[in-house]
């Protein structure tokens, strides 16, 4: 029953919001009819007052004042209360029909104003009506208690109903506000997840494409240089070049397959993510491109989580790619140190000490610039991507020129991923957007 009543109440409020003036006119006419009927009622054996025109005028004024209850609820209460008190003083019988206009005004006052205003005006109106009823001659046959207790409860009813309506509207407004806030929060979280996933995919594709294309370029250049003088070595390098391009295609296929993966058990299994176990393969590929890589391990080798293993491999891969692309050296060193609960990775090369145009010391690259000018920490997609990978699993990364010459990348990764210390996705996206505009390394 209550559910049906609330449904009809909601419909009435919706119609009232859509056609407010129509509802106001209908209510005022209904209350005017009730007041006119109430002014004609008397107790048995009591003669009605002779001031019919006065009663009609008073009730008409009080009902017309209700047309302004939306913009002036206090004024409507005062006018209806004064008219009702005058009608009672003239000897008209105090009935709920006669109190209809002032009851409606009190209801709208409680609905549209705050609790303090409702309390002040409600107490004043109730006191005035009770005093007028107590001194009225129309109810001399009734006791003083009956003459005062009746108006009190009849006027208390619209105040309570108005407070309940106001609280219900406030509750519905708060529920709607919370729903809108939750919707905005979900949309924002969805946008952040999409941005983060897009950046992760960009890092994966960058690592795969940049590494293999750099090795393929170096291998092709070496093969072209040795084509006439050493055909056997050229043939071996071209064979390795085929393996490099095949590996690039496999990793690209695996990455794209992961994007297309729909969690269907019947779908084809994907190639496992690379890890430090593939370092020998990476070292062999670099050797075929003319870069001799030395790998050393200290400490007790411990198992890594898949995320940390992939991050460690990608950082080593990107560091060696940068050495192959930007450093005029033929050797690099990779040191893995297991210390406590962290893995320390250092990738360095011993290039000649030179001074760039900006006063920094670095390794002369193939284009005449320095590594310091190209791979300053935090600049370019390569170093930026490595730093983002490290921070995503709770690690740290530093990259820069060494005092004795060359370039070094150092990272400390937890054996198990911890809370990320990376900047927000929006900040990272801004950094990724700014990098191409500065014309830095990729």
Short mmCIF file of C-alpha atoms in Angstrom, two decimals, residues 26-394:
data_model
loop_
_atom_site.label_atom_id
_atom_site.label_comp_id
_atom_site.label_asym_id
_atom_site.label_seq_id
_atom_site.Cartn_x
_atom_site.Cartn_y
_atom_site.Cartn_z
CA UNK A 26 -7.04 23.62 -8.77
CA UNK A 27 -5.84 23.45 -5.14
CA UNK A 28 -6.89 27.04 -4.42
CA UNK A 29 -10.39 26.45 -5.83
CA UNK A 30 -10.72 23.25 -3.80
CA UNK A 31 -9.63 25.00 -0.61
CA UNK A 32 -11.98 27.89 -1.30
CA UNK A 33 -14.88 25.45 -1.58
CA UNK A 34 -13.84 23.74 1.66
CA UNK A 35 -13.60 27.08 3.47
CA UNK A 36 -17.01 28.18 2.17
CA UNK A 37 -18.54 24.91 3.34
CA UNK A 38 -16.80 25.18 6.71
CA UNK A 39 -18.10 28.70 7.30
CA UNK A 40 -21.67 27.41 6.98
CA UNK A 41 -21.31 24.74 9.69
CA UNK A 42 -22.47 25.39 13.27
CA UNK A 43 -23.07 23.43 16.43
CA UNK A 44 -26.61 22.14 17.09
CA UNK A 45 -28.75 24.87 18.56
CA UNK A 46 -26.31 27.65 17.67
CA UNK A 47 -27.27 30.36 15.19
CA UNK A 48 -24.67 31.05 12.43
CA UNK A 49 -23.18 34.53 12.26
CA UNK A 50 -24.81 37.08 9.97
CA UNK A 51 -21.54 38.23 8.35
CA UNK A 52 -21.67 35.89 5.34
CA UNK A 53 -20.06 38.40 3.01
CA UNK A 54 -17.27 39.02 5.50
CA UNK A 55 -16.58 35.30 5.82
CA UNK A 56 -16.58 34.85 2.05
CA UNK A 57 -14.22 37.79 1.59
CA UNK A 58 -11.87 36.52 4.32
CA UNK A 59 -11.73 32.99 2.91
CA UNK A 60 -11.30 34.34 -0.62
CA UNK A 61 -8.35 36.50 0.43
CA UNK A 62 -6.72 33.63 2.31
CA UNK A 63 -7.13 31.26 -0.64
CA UNK A 64 -5.84 33.81 -3.14
CA UNK A 65 -2.77 34.35 -0.95
CA UNK A 66 -1.97 30.66 -1.45
CA UNK A 67 -1.23 31.34 -5.13
CA UNK A 68 2.07 32.88 -3.98
CA UNK A 69 3.14 30.04 -1.72
CA UNK A 70 6.01 28.99 -4.01
CA UNK A 71 7.79 32.36 -3.93
CA UNK A 72 6.45 33.78 -0.62
CA UNK A 73 5.55 30.89 1.72
CA UNK A 74 5.90 33.03 4.87
CA UNK A 75 3.55 35.70 3.52
CA UNK A 76 0.98 33.05 2.60
CA UNK A 77 1.08 31.64 6.15
CA UNK A 78 0.66 35.08 7.74
CA UNK A 79 -2.28 36.09 5.48
CA UNK A 80 -4.16 32.79 5.88
CA UNK A 81 -3.58 32.78 9.63
CA UNK A 82 -4.86 36.34 10.06
CA UNK A 83 -7.95 35.64 7.96
CA UNK A 84 -8.68 32.45 9.89
CA UNK A 85 -8.28 34.15 13.29
CA UNK A 86 -10.65 36.97 12.21
CA UNK A 87 -13.22 34.43 10.99
CA UNK A 88 -13.07 32.57 14.31
CA UNK A 89 -13.41 35.85 16.22
CA UNK A 90 -16.54 36.67 14.19
CA UNK A 91 -18.17 33.55 15.63
CA UNK A 92 -17.66 30.95 12.90
CA UNK A 93 -17.23 27.38 14.07
CA UNK A 94 -13.62 26.19 14.04
CA UNK A 95 -13.58 23.07 11.84
CA UNK A 96 -10.92 21.37 9.66
CA UNK A 97 -12.71 22.75 6.60
CA UNK A 98 -12.34 26.30 7.89
CA UNK A 99 -8.67 25.59 8.73
CA UNK A 100 -8.01 24.22 5.22
CA UNK A 101 -6.22 27.31 3.81
CA UNK A 102 -3.94 27.81 6.83
CA UNK A 103 -3.20 24.06 6.98
CA UNK A 104 -2.16 24.10 3.32
CA UNK A 105 0.02 27.17 3.91
CA UNK A 106 1.74 25.50 6.88
CA UNK A 107 2.39 22.35 4.82
CA UNK A 108 4.06 24.28 2.01
CA UNK A 109 6.00 26.35 4.54
CA UNK A 110 7.42 23.18 6.10
CA UNK A 111 8.20 21.78 2.65
CA UNK A 112 9.92 24.82 1.17
CA UNK A 113 11.73 26.40 4.15
CA UNK A 114 14.14 25.27 6.84
CA UNK A 115 13.25 23.68 10.16
CA UNK A 116 13.79 26.82 12.26
CA UNK A 117 11.43 28.93 10.12
CA UNK A 118 8.81 26.19 10.20
CA UNK A 119 9.05 25.95 13.97
CA UNK A 120 8.74 29.72 14.56
CA UNK A 121 5.80 30.32 12.20
CA UNK A 122 4.08 27.07 13.20
CA UNK A 123 4.16 27.85 16.93
CA UNK A 124 2.94 31.42 16.34
CA UNK A 125 0.03 30.32 14.12
CA UNK A 126 -1.00 27.53 16.49
CA UNK A 127 -0.92 29.89 19.46
CA UNK A 128 -3.00 32.54 17.66
CA UNK A 129 -5.63 30.03 16.49
CA UNK A 130 -5.86 28.37 19.92
CA UNK A 131 -6.33 31.74 21.65
CA UNK A 132 -8.99 32.76 19.11
CA UNK A 133 -10.78 29.45 19.61
CA UNK A 134 -10.65 29.82 23.38
CA UNK A 135 -12.32 33.24 23.39
CA UNK A 136 -14.76 32.54 20.53
CA UNK A 137 -18.51 32.53 21.34
CA UNK A 138 -19.28 29.84 18.78
CA UNK A 139 -18.06 27.03 21.04
CA UNK A 140 -19.26 28.08 24.48
CA UNK A 141 -20.89 24.70 24.94
CA UNK A 142 -17.53 22.93 24.70
CA UNK A 143 -14.89 22.80 27.39
CA UNK A 144 -11.73 24.87 27.11
CA UNK A 145 -9.61 21.75 26.61
CA UNK A 146 -11.66 20.60 23.63
CA UNK A 147 -11.63 24.06 22.10
CA UNK A 148 -7.80 24.25 22.24
CA UNK A 149 -6.67 20.66 21.76
CA UNK A 150 -8.51 20.27 18.45
CA UNK A 151 -6.81 23.17 16.60
CA UNK A 152 -3.45 22.08 18.01
CA UNK A 153 -3.58 18.61 16.47
CA UNK A 154 -5.16 19.78 13.22
CA UNK A 155 -2.38 22.35 12.67
CA UNK A 156 0.33 19.96 13.83
CA UNK A 157 -0.63 17.50 11.08
CA UNK A 158 0.45 19.64 8.05
CA UNK A 159 3.67 20.63 9.82
CA UNK A 160 4.64 16.98 10.33
CA UNK A 161 3.63 16.05 6.78
CA UNK A 162 5.61 18.96 5.34
CA UNK A 163 8.71 18.02 7.33
CA UNK A 164 8.47 14.44 6.10
CA UNK A 165 8.12 15.62 2.51
CA UNK A 166 11.11 17.94 2.84
CA UNK A 167 13.25 15.17 4.36
CA UNK A 168 12.17 12.75 1.63
CA UNK A 169 13.10 15.22 -1.10
CA UNK A 170 16.45 15.88 0.57
CA UNK A 171 17.07 12.13 0.77
CA UNK A 172 16.20 11.61 -2.89
CA UNK A 173 18.44 14.54 -3.88
CA UNK A 174 21.34 13.09 -1.89
CA UNK A 175 20.81 9.66 -3.45
CA UNK A 176 20.80 11.19 -6.92
CA UNK A 177 23.93 13.22 -6.10
CA UNK A 178 25.72 10.10 -4.87
CA UNK A 179 24.66 8.20 -7.99
CA UNK A 180 25.93 10.99 -10.24
CA UNK A 181 29.20 11.15 -8.28
CA UNK A 182 29.61 7.36 -8.54
CA UNK A 183 28.93 7.54 -12.29
CA UNK A 184 31.52 10.29 -12.73
CA UNK A 185 33.99 8.30 -10.63
CA UNK A 186 33.44 5.18 -12.70
CA UNK A 187 33.92 7.11 -15.92
CA UNK A 188 37.11 8.70 -14.60
CA UNK A 189 38.46 5.33 -13.46
CA UNK A 190 37.61 3.84 -16.84
CA UNK A 191 39.46 6.66 -18.60
CA UNK A 192 42.49 6.20 -16.35
CA UNK A 193 42.51 2.45 -16.97
CA UNK A 194 42.29 2.99 -20.73
CA UNK A 195 45.12 5.53 -20.61
CA UNK A 196 47.29 3.27 -18.48
CA UNK A 197 46.64 0.27 -20.71
CA UNK A 198 47.38 2.32 -23.84
CA UNK A 199 50.70 3.43 -22.36
CA UNK A 200 51.56 -0.15 -21.36
CA UNK A 201 50.88 -1.37 -24.89
CA UNK A 202 52.95 1.51 -26.28
CA UNK A 203 55.87 0.49 -24.04
CA UNK A 204 55.62 -3.14 -25.15
CA UNK A 205 55.48 -2.27 -28.83
CA UNK A 206 58.31 0.25 -28.45
CA UNK A 207 60.55 -2.30 -26.73
CA UNK A 208 59.84 -4.99 -29.30
CA UNK A 209 60.08 -2.85 -32.42
CA UNK A 210 62.94 -0.58 -31.35
CA UNK A 211 65.14 -3.43 -30.12
CA UNK A 212 64.72 -5.76 -33.07
CA UNK A 213 64.84 -3.02 -35.68
CA UNK A 214 68.02 -1.59 -34.15
CA UNK A 215 69.64 -5.03 -34.21
CA UNK A 216 68.43 -5.67 -37.74
CA UNK A 217 69.83 -2.33 -38.86
CA UNK A 218 73.19 -3.04 -37.22
CA UNK A 219 73.34 -6.55 -38.68
CA UNK A 220 72.45 -5.32 -42.16
CA UNK A 221 75.09 -2.58 -41.94
CA UNK A 222 77.75 -5.03 -40.78
CA UNK A 223 76.83 -7.49 -43.53
CA UNK A 224 77.06 -4.75 -46.16
CA UNK A 225 80.50 -3.77 -44.83
CA UNK A 226 81.82 -7.34 -44.90
CA UNK A 227 80.08 -8.48 -48.09
CA UNK A 228 83.23 -8.28 -50.27
CA UNK A 229 85.96 -9.03 -47.74
CA UNK A 230 84.42 -11.83 -45.69
CA UNK A 231 81.59 -13.69 -47.46
CA UNK A 232 81.38 -16.41 -44.78
CA UNK A 233 80.90 -13.91 -41.96
CA UNK A 234 78.40 -12.02 -44.12
CA UNK A 235 76.39 -15.21 -44.63
CA UNK A 236 76.36 -15.88 -40.89
CA UNK A 237 75.21 -12.33 -40.13
CA UNK A 238 72.45 -12.54 -42.71
CA UNK A 239 71.30 -15.80 -41.14
CA UNK A 240 71.22 -14.09 -37.75
CA UNK A 241 69.32 -11.22 -39.38
CA UNK A 242 66.65 -13.67 -40.44
CA UNK A 243 66.40 -14.89 -36.87
CA UNK A 244 66.15 -11.32 -35.57
CA UNK A 245 63.29 -10.41 -37.87
CA UNK A 246 61.55 -13.72 -37.12
CA UNK A 247 61.85 -13.02 -33.39
CA UNK A 248 60.42 -9.53 -33.93
CA UNK A 249 57.47 -10.95 -35.82
CA UNK A 250 56.84 -13.54 -33.09
CA UNK A 251 56.84 -10.94 -30.32
CA UNK A 252 54.60 -8.61 -32.31
CA UNK A 253 52.24 -11.50 -32.97
CA UNK A 254 52.22 -12.39 -29.28
CA UNK A 255 51.52 -8.78 -28.27
CA UNK A 256 48.71 -8.38 -30.80
CA UNK A 257 47.36 -11.79 -29.84
CA UNK A 258 47.22 -10.68 -26.22
CA UNK A 259 45.19 -7.65 -27.26
CA UNK A 260 42.78 -9.86 -29.19
CA UNK A 261 42.59 -12.49 -26.43
CA UNK A 262 38.97 -12.85 -25.26
CA UNK A 263 39.54 -15.13 -22.23
CA UNK A 264 38.05 -18.02 -24.17
CA UNK A 265 39.54 -21.34 -22.91
CA UNK A 266 39.28 -22.72 -26.44
CA UNK A 267 41.36 -19.90 -27.90
CA UNK A 268 44.95 -20.52 -28.89
CA UNK A 269 47.50 -20.23 -26.10
CA UNK A 270 49.78 -17.21 -26.20
CA UNK A 271 53.56 -17.23 -26.10
CA UNK A 272 54.83 -16.66 -22.53
CA UNK A 273 56.26 -13.25 -21.72
CA UNK A 274 60.04 -12.99 -22.05
CA UNK A 275 62.20 -12.94 -18.94
CA UNK A 276 65.82 -13.05 -17.79
CA UNK A 277 65.98 -16.66 -18.94
CA UNK A 278 66.19 -15.28 -22.49
CA UNK A 279 69.29 -13.18 -21.76
CA UNK A 280 71.57 -15.62 -23.65
CA UNK A 281 69.38 -15.23 -26.74
CA UNK A 282 69.51 -11.44 -26.35
CA UNK A 283 73.31 -11.52 -25.93
CA UNK A 284 73.66 -13.68 -29.04
CA UNK A 285 71.51 -11.28 -31.09
CA UNK A 286 73.61 -8.32 -29.93
CA UNK A 287 76.81 -10.19 -30.78
CA UNK A 288 75.63 -10.74 -34.34
CA UNK A 289 75.11 -6.98 -34.58
CA UNK A 290 78.70 -6.32 -33.50
CA UNK A 291 78.06 -5.61 -29.81
CA UNK A 292 79.79 -7.95 -27.36
CA UNK A 293 77.77 -8.17 -24.14
CA UNK A 294 79.18 -9.56 -20.91
CA UNK A 295 76.70 -10.78 -18.28
CA UNK A 296 77.74 -11.30 -14.66
CA UNK A 297 75.59 -12.40 -11.72
CA UNK A 298 76.32 -11.96 -8.01
CA UNK A 299 74.39 -13.19 -5.04
CA UNK A 300 72.01 -16.11 -4.76
CA UNK A 301 69.73 -16.27 -7.78
CA UNK A 302 66.12 -16.15 -6.66
CA UNK A 303 62.88 -16.66 -8.59
CA UNK A 304 61.15 -13.54 -9.84
CA UNK A 305 57.46 -12.90 -10.28
CA UNK A 306 56.35 -12.78 -13.95
CA UNK A 307 55.89 -9.00 -13.86
CA UNK A 308 59.32 -8.34 -12.35
CA UNK A 309 60.96 -10.85 -14.70
CA UNK A 310 59.44 -9.16 -17.75
CA UNK A 311 60.38 -5.69 -16.47
CA UNK A 312 63.99 -6.73 -15.83
CA UNK A 313 64.32 -8.25 -19.30
CA UNK A 314 62.78 -5.22 -21.04
CA UNK A 315 65.06 -2.80 -19.18
CA UNK A 316 68.15 -4.78 -20.17
CA UNK A 317 66.86 -5.09 -23.73
CA UNK A 318 66.15 -1.35 -24.07
CA UNK A 319 69.51 -0.41 -22.50
CA UNK A 320 71.43 -2.62 -24.95
CA UNK A 321 69.33 -1.24 -27.80
CA UNK A 322 70.36 2.30 -26.85
CA UNK A 323 74.01 1.25 -26.69
CA UNK A 324 73.74 -0.32 -30.13
CA UNK A 325 71.99 2.74 -31.61
CA UNK A 326 73.77 5.66 -29.96
CA UNK A 327 77.19 4.57 -28.67
CA UNK A 328 80.29 4.09 -30.84
CA UNK A 329 81.41 1.08 -28.79
CA UNK A 330 81.60 -2.63 -29.43
CA UNK A 331 81.09 -3.92 -25.88
CA UNK A 332 78.69 -3.55 -22.97
CA UNK A 333 78.40 -5.01 -19.48
CA UNK A 334 75.27 -6.32 -17.74
CA UNK A 335 75.52 -6.97 -14.00
CA UNK A 336 72.76 -8.70 -12.03
CA UNK A 337 73.06 -8.50 -8.25
CA UNK A 338 70.59 -10.27 -5.94
CA UNK A 339 70.67 -8.44 -2.63
CA UNK A 340 68.07 -9.12 0.04
CA UNK A 341 64.63 -8.70 -1.45
CA UNK A 342 65.77 -6.65 -4.44
CA UNK A 343 67.45 -7.21 -7.77
CA UNK A 344 70.03 -4.62 -8.85
CA UNK A 345 70.62 -4.39 -12.61
CA UNK A 346 73.42 -2.32 -14.13
CA UNK A 347 73.96 -1.94 -17.87
CA UNK A 348 77.03 0.11 -18.85
CA UNK A 349 79.44 0.69 -21.70
CA UNK A 350 82.99 2.10 -21.74
CA UNK A 351 82.79 4.73 -24.42
CA UNK A 352 85.38 7.51 -24.81
CA UNK A 353 84.93 10.55 -22.58
CA UNK A 354 83.74 13.53 -24.63
CA UNK A 355 82.10 16.84 -23.91
CA UNK A 356 78.89 17.75 -25.68
CA UNK A 357 77.67 21.11 -26.69
CA UNK A 358 75.70 21.44 -23.48
CA UNK A 359 78.72 20.85 -21.31
CA UNK A 360 77.80 17.32 -20.27
CA UNK A 361 80.13 14.37 -20.51
CA UNK A 362 79.02 11.33 -22.44
CA UNK A 363 79.78 8.81 -25.18
CA UNK A 364 80.12 9.94 -28.73
CA UNK A 365 77.36 8.49 -30.88
CA UNK A 366 77.35 7.60 -34.53
CA UNK A 367 75.79 10.92 -35.47
CA UNK A 368 78.39 13.05 -33.71
CA UNK A 369 76.22 13.87 -30.73
CA UNK A 370 76.69 12.49 -27.24
CA UNK A 371 74.74 9.99 -25.21
CA UNK A 372 74.33 12.63 -22.55
CA UNK A 373 72.49 14.81 -25.03
CA UNK A 374 70.34 11.92 -26.19
CA UNK A 375 69.62 9.83 -23.13
CA UNK A 376 69.51 12.21 -20.25
CA UNK A 377 67.36 10.59 -17.52
CA UNK A 378 63.70 11.33 -18.03
CA UNK A 379 64.09 12.34 -21.70
CA UNK A 380 62.95 10.37 -24.73
CA UNK A 381 60.70 7.34 -25.00
CA UNK A 382 63.42 4.80 -24.19
CA UNK A 383 64.57 6.04 -20.80
CA UNK A 384 61.09 7.26 -19.95
CA UNK A 385 59.61 3.84 -20.73
CA UNK A 386 62.24 2.07 -18.61
CA UNK A 387 61.60 4.39 -15.69
CA UNK A 388 57.83 3.86 -15.97
CA UNK A 389 58.31 0.08 -16.02
CA UNK A 390 60.47 0.18 -12.90
CA UNK A 391 58.12 2.46 -10.99
CA UNK A 392 55.07 0.39 -11.94
CA UNK A 393 56.33 -2.54 -9.83
CA UNK A 394 57.78 -0.38 -7.05
#
